[in-house]
Amino acid sequence: MGSFLSKCKPIEYSCYEVAHTWTPSCSAGALDVGFACVLESVKIYSTVYMGTAALKGRIPRRAELVNLIKSILQSTVFLSYNAFGFVWAHCLVRHILGYSNFWTLSFVPGWLCSFLAVLAERSSRRSMLATYVTNVASESVYNSLRNNNIIPPLPYVDFAVFSASLCGHFYLSRTTSQLTDPVLKATRRLIGDSAADTNRHSEENPNVRATEIKGVESFRSILKATVKHFLFGAFGQQILHLFKIIKSGKPVPGSVFQKMNVGLSLAWLTFASRVTLKLLYYITGGSEGWHSIIAGITSSPAYFLYPNRTIATYSFWKFAEISIRTLSEKEVLPKLPFFTEIVYATSTAILFHLGMMEPHSLRRSYFRFLDQITGGKMSAINRLLIDEEYESSASLKMKYKPNYKAAYISERLKSRLPLLGTLEDV
């Protein structure tokens, strides 16, 4: 409690001295970040939406082109406002309160700008965005807790999360009649149609039932699916490696096994789950929902072939998203207004907060993304000053010293130069 209250201590520096250190103007600082994000957002979303359209394999119609342009512009507005709004909200909160503290430097303004920004995005994309940022935020919070020695090392926690999520996805994919979520559709393709469907087809064609009782055709189809998914995973991994080689000009390190472990992981998931489901079907004489949970347990060691914390946590949050949506549709859970938007705003605020206060706790690729869309301004925060005020570790990896204009900084900061920054040459 004492530590929390110490973080509420007002910081005696202006927003220019802490946040938008490249310009003393709050509006210019927000516009600089917003304009940089517009340029990056157009490139990002043009690639995403045009790539999605290209995968359809046909020339888009005029109406589809118009919708494509609208989608690019709408998503650009959403992301650009999120970046612009962070600086704007930081200065606004400080102006209203008359000071900043550890929490209002980034978390509060991050929440305000994120909530308003996601309202500008298409409602169909908000759930996906909320799940994505919650995944990154949960991983970053775990890193922060470990970096600050608040929790001990938790061996195999990634595997436990992945296993539980896998059981959940298997269960939903085989007990839900109408699959609309792409993740559940992919899961269904991975583990195959339900045994109940097999039984229905066998009644229509007795010859199929006879061969499956012998186990010949059934096992052959399992092997065929296993090889197919192995080739799909291995080929996809090689394509990604090729892009990395083209981008960096260097070969991708690792053994032959490491360069094919995605395919091997998919192969084990396919083989173990399908064999388990088939055996349980013949043992119990039917298909039950709990069979999927057993299949999830037997196939979960595939994680050790391709261990990836991001995949484990994303699987968990995606399962949570689908479960909440399903229970809300069945009126088991009440539908809370702005629930998705609140989840997005809270998770993004956590990422903004850690990006400012503990950049080393963020995934490196995500901090590079934040820095890229802000035109490098995420690196221009005076974290040395924050550390001096709150005895934090914001500057552990980033010891940037801003170059200030003498007329716009306090005497207190001038007394701490050149430790916390420098002055422009007049």
Tab-separated table of C-alpha atoms in Angstrom:
chain	number	residue	atom	x	y	z
A	1	MET	CA	0.000	0.000	0.000
A	2	GLY	CA	2.860	2.330	0.834
A	3	SER	CA	4.441	1.675	-2.537
A	4	PHE	CA	1.166	2.506	-4.310
A	5	LEU	CA	0.774	5.767	-2.389
A	6	SER	CA	4.377	6.739	-3.137
A	7	LYS	CA	3.565	6.442	-6.829
A	8	CYS	CA	0.755	8.979	-6.348
A	9	LYS	CA	3.282	11.649	-5.370
A	10	PRO	CA	3.028	14.577	-7.815
A	11	ILE	CA	5.948	14.981	-10.180
A	12	GLU	CA	7.249	18.549	-10.236
A	13	TYR	CA	8.074	18.692	-13.924
A	14	SER	CA	6.081	19.855	-16.940
A	15	CYS	CA	4.801	17.645	-19.751
A	16	TYR	CA	7.497	19.158	-21.998
A	17	GLU	CA	10.190	18.117	-19.542
A	18	VAL	CA	8.866	14.551	-19.242
A	19	ALA	CA	6.820	13.513	-22.290
A	20	HIS	CA	6.967	15.563	-25.518
A	21	THR	CA	10.597	16.552	-24.991
A	22	TRP	CA	11.164	17.400	-28.683
A	23	THR	CA	8.861	20.457	-28.548
A	24	PRO	CA	7.572	22.692	-25.720
A	25	SER	CA	4.146	22.949	-27.410
A	26	CYS	CA	1.543	20.394	-26.302
A	27	SER	CA	-0.506	20.734	-29.491
A	28	ALA	CA	2.571	20.487	-31.715
A	29	GLY	CA	3.731	17.414	-29.819
A	30	ALA	CA	0.378	15.671	-30.275
A	31	LEU	CA	0.225	16.626	-33.968
A	32	ASP	CA	3.781	15.389	-34.576
A	33	VAL	CA	2.892	11.972	-33.192
A	34	GLY	CA	-0.494	11.894	-34.940
A	35	PHE	CA	0.943	12.803	-38.354
A	36	ALA	CA	3.718	10.215	-38.056
A	37	CYS	CA	1.113	7.589	-37.167
A	38	VAL	CA	-1.075	8.537	-40.163
A	39	LEU	CA	1.800	7.765	-42.531
A	40	GLU	CA	2.598	4.455	-40.847
A	41	SER	CA	-1.070	3.468	-40.513
A	42	VAL	CA	-1.730	3.946	-44.226
A	43	LYS	CA	1.182	1.617	-45.008
A	44	ILE	CA	0.145	-0.965	-42.418
A	45	TYR	CA	-3.556	-1.140	-43.250
A	46	SER	CA	-3.045	-0.867	-47.016
A	47	THR	CA	-0.883	-3.965	-46.808
A	48	VAL	CA	-3.325	-5.809	-44.551
A	49	TYR	CA	-6.545	-5.055	-46.437
A	50	MET	CA	-5.067	-5.316	-49.920
A	51	GLY	CA	-3.397	-8.593	-48.988
A	52	THR	CA	-6.721	-9.937	-47.695
A	53	ALA	CA	-8.427	-8.886	-50.924
A	54	ALA	CA	-5.687	-10.525	-53.013
A	55	LEU	CA	-6.212	-13.845	-51.223
A	56	LYS	CA	-9.726	-14.003	-52.681
A	57	GLY	CA	-8.093	-14.691	-56.051
A	58	ARG	CA	-10.231	-12.375	-58.166
A	59	ILE	CA	-10.349	-8.765	-59.302
A	60	PRO	CA	-12.466	-6.782	-56.826
A	61	ARG	CA	-15.601	-5.027	-58.044
A	62	ARG	CA	-16.000	-1.271	-57.850
A	63	ALA	CA	-18.107	-1.461	-54.681
A	64	GLU	CA	-15.495	-3.720	-53.077
A	65	LEU	CA	-12.736	-1.244	-53.964
A	66	VAL	CA	-14.719	1.575	-52.363
A	67	ASN	CA	-15.207	-0.500	-49.198
A	68	LEU	CA	-11.508	-1.375	-49.248
A	69	ILE	CA	-10.505	2.290	-49.310
A	70	LYS	CA	-13.049	3.108	-46.590
A	71	SER	CA	-11.674	0.310	-44.397
A	72	ILE	CA	-8.095	1.536	-44.831
A	73	LEU	CA	-9.065	5.119	-43.981
A	74	GLN	CA	-11.239	4.113	-41.013
A	75	SER	CA	-8.532	1.930	-39.466
A	76	THR	CA	-5.977	4.682	-40.126
A	77	VAL	CA	-8.160	7.174	-38.231
A	78	PHE	CA	-8.500	4.708	-35.349
A	79	LEU	CA	-4.778	4.018	-34.914
A	80	SER	CA	-3.686	7.610	-35.611
A	81	TYR	CA	-6.082	9.007	-33.043
A	82	ASN	CA	-4.871	6.428	-30.529
A	83	ALA	CA	-1.314	7.763	-30.926
A	84	PHE	CA	-2.264	11.455	-31.206
A	85	GLY	CA	-4.697	11.108	-28.320
A	86	PHE	CA	-2.081	9.692	-25.977
A	87	VAL	CA	-0.026	12.907	-26.041
A	88	TRP	CA	-3.161	15.050	-26.070
A	89	ALA	CA	-4.689	13.194	-23.097
A	90	HIS	CA	-1.401	13.272	-21.170
A	91	CYS	CA	-1.280	17.074	-21.382
A	92	LEU	CA	-5.038	17.439	-20.767
A	93	VAL	CA	-4.986	15.339	-17.595
A	94	ARG	CA	-1.987	17.276	-16.294
A	95	HIS	CA	-3.733	20.571	-17.075
A	96	ILE	CA	-6.933	19.525	-15.268
A	97	LEU	CA	-5.189	18.132	-12.176
A	98	GLY	CA	-2.393	20.708	-12.141
A	99	TYR	CA	0.224	17.954	-11.826
A	100	SER	CA	1.178	14.462	-12.990
A	101	ASN	CA	2.050	11.364	-11.019
A	102	PHE	CA	3.194	7.841	-11.793
A	103	TRP	CA	-0.310	6.738	-12.854
A	104	THR	CA	-1.444	9.848	-14.746
A	105	LEU	CA	1.763	10.038	-16.779
A	106	SER	CA	0.658	7.178	-19.016
A	107	PHE	CA	-2.067	4.824	-17.739
A	108	VAL	CA	-4.919	7.317	-17.354
A	109	PRO	CA	-4.282	9.180	-20.639
A	110	GLY	CA	-3.668	5.844	-22.347
A	111	TRP	CA	-7.091	4.600	-21.232
A	112	LEU	CA	-8.924	7.764	-22.296
A	113	CYS	CA	-7.411	7.943	-25.780
A	114	SER	CA	-7.782	4.197	-26.399
A	115	PHE	CA	-11.468	4.139	-25.435
A	116	LEU	CA	-12.241	7.056	-27.743
A	117	ALA	CA	-10.053	5.713	-30.556
A	118	VAL	CA	-11.599	2.226	-30.710
A	119	LEU	CA	-15.035	3.802	-31.161
A	120	ALA	CA	-13.773	5.062	-34.529
A	121	GLU	CA	-12.917	1.526	-35.667
A	122	ARG	CA	-15.415	-0.845	-37.264
A	123	SER	CA	-17.396	-2.700	-34.612
A	124	SER	CA	-16.606	-6.024	-36.334
A	125	ARG	CA	-12.888	-5.527	-35.656
A	126	ARG	CA	-13.097	-4.360	-32.045
A	127	SER	CA	-13.336	-7.822	-30.523
A	128	MET	CA	-10.277	-8.992	-32.461
A	129	LEU	CA	-8.326	-5.893	-31.424
A	130	ALA	CA	-9.335	-6.318	-27.772
A	131	THR	CA	-8.178	-9.938	-27.768
A	132	TYR	CA	-4.873	-9.046	-29.425
A	133	VAL	CA	-3.902	-6.209	-27.064
A	134	THR	CA	-5.087	-8.190	-24.022
A	135	ASN	CA	-2.797	-11.002	-25.106
A	136	VAL	CA	0.216	-8.667	-25.418
A	137	ALA	CA	-0.698	-6.856	-22.187
A	138	SER	CA	-0.981	-10.060	-20.130
A	139	GLU	CA	2.397	-11.219	-21.391
A	140	SER	CA	3.906	-7.814	-20.566
A	141	VAL	CA	2.363	-7.750	-17.068
A	142	TYR	CA	3.864	-11.174	-16.394
A	143	ASN	CA	7.276	-9.889	-17.541
A	144	SER	CA	6.886	-6.855	-15.287
A	145	LEU	CA	6.014	-8.985	-12.266
A	146	ARG	CA	9.044	-11.164	-12.914
A	147	ASN	CA	11.376	-8.208	-13.562
A	148	ASN	CA	10.328	-6.605	-10.276
A	149	ASN	CA	10.642	-9.910	-8.361
A	150	ILE	CA	6.989	-9.768	-7.324
A	151	ILE	CA	6.387	-13.371	-8.368
A	152	PRO	CA	8.867	-16.257	-8.558
A	153	PRO	CA	9.653	-18.116	-11.798
A	154	LEU	CA	6.716	-20.275	-12.831
A	155	PRO	CA	8.066	-23.260	-14.759
A	156	TYR	CA	5.746	-24.754	-17.364
A	157	VAL	CA	3.124	-22.037	-16.847
A	158	ASP	CA	3.106	-21.488	-20.639
A	159	PHE	CA	2.461	-25.174	-21.216
A	160	ALA	CA	-0.332	-25.238	-18.616
A	161	VAL	CA	-2.038	-22.228	-20.234
A	162	PHE	CA	-1.674	-23.770	-23.692
A	163	SER	CA	-3.029	-27.151	-22.561
A	164	ALA	CA	-6.085	-25.656	-20.851
A	165	SER	CA	-6.797	-23.433	-23.856
A	166	LEU	CA	-6.385	-26.328	-26.278
A	167	CYS	CA	-8.919	-28.425	-24.366
A	168	GLY	CA	-11.339	-25.510	-24.463
A	169	HIS	CA	-10.928	-24.913	-28.196
A	170	PHE	CA	-11.333	-28.626	-28.948
A	171	TYR	CA	-14.480	-28.791	-26.849
A	172	LEU	CA	-16.086	-25.729	-28.453
A	173	SER	CA	-15.155	-26.767	-31.985
A	174	ARG	CA	-16.849	-30.157	-31.600
A	175	THR	CA	-19.897	-29.135	-29.570
A	176	THR	CA	-20.819	-25.975	-31.487
A	177	SER	CA	-23.046	-26.657	-34.481
A	178	GLN	CA	-22.571	-23.354	-36.330
A	179	LEU	CA	-18.909	-22.368	-36.419
A	180	THR	CA	-18.486	-18.690	-37.276
A	181	ASP	CA	-15.207	-17.932	-35.528
A	182	PRO	CA	-12.177	-18.561	-37.791
A	183	VAL	CA	-10.145	-20.028	-34.911
A	184	LEU	CA	-12.815	-22.644	-34.198
A	185	LYS	CA	-13.055	-23.413	-37.908
A	186	ALA	CA	-9.281	-23.947	-38.040
A	187	THR	CA	-9.475	-26.150	-34.945
A	188	ARG	CA	-12.217	-28.251	-36.532
A	189	ARG	CA	-10.068	-28.735	-39.641
A	190	LEU	CA	-7.133	-29.714	-37.447
A	191	ILE	CA	-8.855	-32.427	-35.439
A	192	GLY	CA	-11.354	-33.503	-38.107
A	193	ASP	CA	-15.118	-33.894	-38.175
A	194	SER	CA	-16.881	-35.269	-35.144
A	195	ALA	CA	-17.392	-38.973	-34.682
A	196	ALA	CA	-21.100	-38.302	-34.803
A	197	ASP	CA	-20.692	-37.067	-38.380
A	198	THR	CA	-18.704	-40.199	-39.167
A	199	ASN	CA	-21.526	-42.315	-37.752
A	200	ARG	CA	-24.094	-40.451	-39.854
A	201	HIS	CA	-22.105	-41.028	-43.048
A	202	SER	CA	-21.615	-44.695	-42.161
A	203	GLU	CA	-25.371	-45.186	-41.868
A	204	GLU	CA	-25.768	-43.746	-45.351
A	205	ASN	CA	-22.969	-45.980	-46.677
A	206	PRO	CA	-22.552	-49.292	-44.785
A	207	ASN	CA	-19.287	-50.018	-46.615
A	208	VAL	CA	-17.671	-47.021	-44.950
A	209	ARG	CA	-18.733	-48.317	-41.542
A	210	ALA	CA	-17.250	-51.721	-42.280
A	211	THR	CA	-13.852	-50.348	-43.265
A	212	GLU	CA	-13.775	-48.031	-40.271
A	213	ILE	CA	-14.527	-50.911	-37.905
A	214	LYS	CA	-11.445	-52.629	-39.296
A	215	GLY	CA	-9.527	-49.421	-38.636
A	216	VAL	CA	-7.903	-49.373	-42.103
A	217	GLU	CA	-9.502	-46.354	-43.733
A	218	SER	CA	-9.745	-44.434	-40.492
A	219	PHE	CA	-6.041	-44.766	-39.698
A	220	ARG	CA	-5.129	-44.015	-43.289
A	221	SER	CA	-7.107	-40.754	-43.194
A	222	ILE	CA	-5.410	-39.794	-39.934
A	223	LEU	CA	-1.961	-40.347	-41.440
A	224	LYS	CA	-2.953	-38.394	-44.534
A	225	ALA	CA	-4.146	-35.425	-42.447
A	226	THR	CA	-1.006	-35.609	-40.270
A	227	VAL	CA	1.323	-35.449	-43.274
A	228	LYS	CA	-0.768	-32.683	-44.852
A	229	HIS	CA	-0.603	-30.488	-41.750
A	230	PHE	CA	3.103	-31.179	-41.280
A	231	LEU	CA	3.831	-30.027	-44.837
A	232	PHE	CA	1.606	-26.985	-44.378
A	233	GLY	CA	3.400	-25.930	-41.184
A	234	ALA	CA	6.904	-26.685	-42.453
A	235	PHE	CA	6.325	-24.921	-45.779
A	236	GLY	CA	4.809	-21.877	-44.068
A	237	GLN	CA	7.771	-21.700	-41.692
A	238	GLN	CA	10.210	-21.816	-44.614
A	239	ILE	CA	8.357	-18.967	-46.330
A	240	LEU	CA	8.702	-16.839	-43.169
A	241	HIS	CA	12.401	-17.718	-42.969
A	242	LEU	CA	12.802	-16.657	-46.589
A	243	PHE	CA	11.278	-13.251	-45.841
A	244	LYS	CA	13.634	-12.859	-42.871
A	245	ILE	CA	16.636	-13.718	-45.051
A	246	ILE	CA	15.560	-11.183	-47.689
A	247	LYS	CA	15.020	-8.508	-45.034
A	248	SER	CA	18.209	-9.081	-43.012
A	249	GLY	CA	20.502	-10.572	-45.650
A	250	LYS	CA	21.566	-13.217	-43.148
A	251	PRO	CA	20.656	-16.914	-42.897
A	252	VAL	CA	18.198	-17.905	-40.180
A	253	PRO	CA	20.095	-19.684	-37.357
A	254	GLY	CA	18.964	-23.021	-35.984
A	255	SER	CA	19.061	-26.725	-36.667
A	256	VAL	CA	16.978	-28.558	-39.254
A	257	PHE	CA	14.579	-29.550	-36.466
A	258	GLN	CA	14.134	-25.925	-35.363
A	259	LYS	CA	13.384	-24.926	-38.947
A	260	MET	CA	10.577	-27.483	-39.185
A	261	ASN	CA	9.217	-27.475	-35.638
A	262	VAL	CA	5.991	-25.694	-36.597
A	263	GLY	CA	5.165	-28.532	-38.972
A	264	LEU	CA	6.129	-31.144	-36.382
A	265	SER	CA	3.939	-29.455	-33.774
A	266	LEU	CA	0.933	-29.367	-36.111
A	267	ALA	CA	1.554	-32.999	-37.064
A	268	TRP	CA	1.504	-34.115	-33.431
A	269	LEU	CA	-1.613	-32.073	-32.699
A	270	THR	CA	-3.371	-33.705	-35.639
A	271	PHE	CA	-2.231	-37.264	-35.011
A	272	ALA	CA	-2.672	-37.360	-31.221
A	273	SER	CA	-6.060	-35.635	-31.185
A	274	ARG	CA	-7.578	-37.705	-33.999
A	275	VAL	CA	-6.290	-41.020	-32.672
A	276	THR	CA	-7.576	-40.167	-29.181
A	277	LEU	CA	-11.007	-39.148	-30.459
A	278	LYS	CA	-11.279	-42.254	-32.633
A	279	LEU	CA	-10.304	-44.591	-29.791
A	280	LEU	CA	-12.714	-42.962	-27.353
A	281	TYR	CA	-15.491	-43.156	-29.944
A	282	TYR	CA	-15.068	-46.912	-30.328
A	283	ILE	CA	-14.587	-47.500	-26.585
A	284	THR	CA	-17.675	-45.560	-25.497
A	285	GLY	CA	-19.774	-46.263	-28.567
A	286	GLY	CA	-20.428	-42.616	-29.337
A	287	SER	CA	-19.085	-39.057	-29.396
A	288	GLU	CA	-19.120	-37.090	-26.145
A	289	GLY	CA	-18.034	-33.557	-25.354
A	290	TRP	CA	-15.522	-34.729	-22.754
A	291	HIS	CA	-13.692	-36.706	-25.444
A	292	SER	CA	-12.426	-33.370	-26.767
A	293	ILE	CA	-10.893	-32.520	-23.400
A	294	ILE	CA	-8.988	-35.820	-23.313
A	295	ALA	CA	-7.839	-35.198	-26.884
A	296	GLY	CA	-6.612	-31.760	-25.857
A	297	ILE	CA	-4.576	-33.266	-23.026
A	298	THR	CA	-2.954	-35.973	-25.191
A	299	SER	CA	-2.084	-33.546	-27.998
A	300	SER	CA	-0.874	-30.660	-25.790
A	301	PRO	CA	2.764	-31.936	-25.646
A	302	ALA	CA	2.981	-30.537	-29.192
A	303	TYR	CA	3.789	-27.279	-27.404
A	304	PHE	CA	7.246	-28.606	-26.522
A	305	LEU	CA	7.999	-29.057	-30.213
A	306	TYR	CA	7.315	-25.356	-30.794
A	307	PRO	CA	7.246	-23.520	-27.445
A	308	ASN	CA	5.853	-20.019	-27.884
A	309	ARG	CA	4.427	-17.966	-25.026
A	310	THR	CA	2.597	-15.621	-27.389
A	311	ILE	CA	0.673	-18.529	-28.927
A	312	ALA	CA	-0.125	-19.925	-25.476
A	313	THR	CA	-1.520	-16.666	-24.114
A	314	TYR	CA	-3.354	-15.819	-27.334
A	315	SER	CA	-5.033	-19.235	-27.284
A	316	PHE	CA	-6.202	-18.554	-23.734
A	317	TRP	CA	-7.623	-15.100	-24.428
A	318	LYS	CA	-9.209	-16.226	-27.679
A	319	PHE	CA	-10.940	-19.042	-25.797
A	320	ALA	CA	-12.100	-16.510	-23.192
A	321	GLU	CA	-13.454	-14.229	-25.947
A	322	ILE	CA	-15.390	-17.021	-27.665
A	323	SER	CA	-16.734	-18.361	-24.361
A	324	ILE	CA	-17.964	-14.950	-23.184
A	325	ARG	CA	-19.594	-14.254	-26.540
A	326	THR	CA	-21.276	-17.684	-26.606
A	327	LEU	CA	-22.569	-17.383	-23.039
A	328	SER	CA	-23.851	-13.864	-23.745
A	329	GLU	CA	-25.710	-15.077	-26.838
A	330	LYS	CA	-27.305	-17.826	-24.727
A	331	GLU	CA	-28.188	-15.164	-22.100
A	332	VAL	CA	-26.187	-17.000	-19.439
A	333	LEU	CA	-24.071	-13.865	-18.990
A	334	PRO	CA	-25.515	-10.364	-19.255
A	335	LYS	CA	-24.452	-8.204	-22.178
A	336	LEU	CA	-22.505	-5.307	-20.700
A	337	PRO	CA	-22.512	-2.087	-22.724
A	338	PHE	CA	-19.069	-1.136	-24.110
A	339	PHE	CA	-17.527	-4.287	-22.615
A	340	THR	CA	-15.236	-4.903	-25.608
A	341	GLU	CA	-14.231	-1.236	-25.776
A	342	ILE	CA	-13.416	-1.177	-22.047
A	343	VAL	CA	-11.281	-4.311	-22.376
A	344	TYR	CA	-9.426	-2.780	-25.319
A	345	ALA	CA	-8.899	0.542	-23.516
A	346	THR	CA	-7.664	-1.114	-20.304
A	347	SER	CA	-5.233	-3.448	-22.070
A	348	THR	CA	-3.886	-0.709	-24.336
A	349	ALA	CA	-3.492	1.612	-21.337
A	350	ILE	CA	-1.358	-1.075	-19.679
A	351	LEU	CA	0.799	-1.265	-22.807
A	352	PHE	CA	1.175	2.533	-22.940
A	353	HIS	CA	2.045	2.558	-19.241
A	354	LEU	CA	4.681	-0.156	-19.516
A	355	GLY	CA	5.975	1.343	-22.758
A	356	MET	CA	6.671	4.564	-20.868
A	357	MET	CA	7.600	3.214	-17.432
A	358	GLU	CA	9.068	-0.227	-18.176
A	359	PRO	CA	9.861	-0.585	-21.882
A	360	HIS	CA	12.038	-3.600	-21.100
A	361	SER	CA	8.916	-5.482	-19.928
A	362	LEU	CA	7.247	-5.141	-23.316
A	363	ARG	CA	7.839	-7.594	-26.114
A	364	ARG	CA	10.664	-6.088	-28.199
A	365	SER	CA	8.671	-6.281	-31.403
A	366	TYR	CA	5.749	-4.451	-29.794
A	367	PHE	CA	7.905	-1.619	-28.460
A	368	ARG	CA	9.446	-1.256	-31.937
A	369	PHE	CA	5.898	-1.038	-33.287
A	370	LEU	CA	4.986	1.707	-30.783
A	371	ASP	CA	8.169	3.597	-31.594
A	372	GLN	CA	7.615	3.203	-35.324
A	373	ILE	CA	4.028	4.478	-35.418
A	374	THR	CA	4.946	7.489	-33.241
A	375	GLY	CA	7.855	8.477	-35.471
A	376	GLY	CA	10.430	7.525	-32.830
A	377	LYS	CA	8.766	9.677	-30.187
A	378	MET	CA	8.189	6.768	-27.798
A	379	SER	CA	11.965	6.693	-27.338
A	380	ALA	CA	12.120	10.459	-26.728
A	381	ILE	CA	10.539	10.322	-23.243
A	382	ASN	CA	12.796	11.407	-20.390
A	383	ARG	CA	12.841	8.128	-18.452
A	384	LEU	CA	15.894	9.213	-16.467
A	385	LEU	CA	13.753	11.915	-14.883
A	386	ILE	CA	10.949	9.445	-14.108
A	387	ASP	CA	13.427	7.091	-12.429
A	388	GLU	CA	14.819	9.863	-10.263
A	389	GLU	CA	11.338	10.823	-9.094
A	390	TYR	CA	9.921	7.366	-8.419
A	391	GLU	CA	12.972	5.123	-8.063
A	392	SER	CA	11.634	3.036	-10.936
A	393	SER	CA	13.438	1.218	-13.759
A	394	ALA	CA	12.080	3.116	-16.769
A	395	SER	CA	15.566	3.941	-18.069
A	396	LEU	CA	16.995	0.463	-17.535
A	397	LYS	CA	17.335	-0.065	-21.281
A	398	MET	CA	16.746	3.485	-22.557
A	399	LYS	CA	18.893	6.283	-21.166
A	400	TYR	CA	17.834	8.989	-23.600
A	401	LYS	CA	18.762	12.570	-22.614
A	402	PRO	CA	16.545	15.199	-24.276
A	403	ASN	CA	17.938	18.428	-25.679
A	404	TYR	CA	15.788	21.164	-24.098
A	405	LYS	CA	15.112	24.819	-24.853
A	406	ALA	CA	16.274	26.741	-21.801
A	407	ALA	CA	13.344	29.199	-21.819
A	408	TYR	CA	10.793	26.436	-21.319
A	409	ILE	CA	12.236	24.357	-18.492
A	410	SER	CA	12.223	24.877	-14.742
A	411	GLU	CA	15.136	25.894	-12.593
A	412	ARG	CA	14.813	22.552	-10.844
A	413	LEU	CA	15.509	20.690	-14.064
A	414	LYS	CA	18.318	23.079	-15.002
A	415	SER	CA	19.983	22.191	-11.712
A	416	ARG	CA	19.888	18.506	-12.699
A	417	LEU	CA	21.573	19.011	-16.080
A	418	PRO	CA	23.500	17.412	-17.699
A	419	LEU	CA	22.461	14.334	-15.656
A	420	LEU	CA	18.857	14.442	-16.921
A	421	GLY	CA	19.335	16.201	-20.253
A	422	THR	CA	21.106	18.949	-22.149
A	423	LEU	CA	20.374	22.478	-23.404
A	424	GLU	CA	20.156	23.554	-27.008
A	425	ASP	CA	22.948	25.768	-28.253
A	426	VAL	CA	21.665	29.313	-28.649
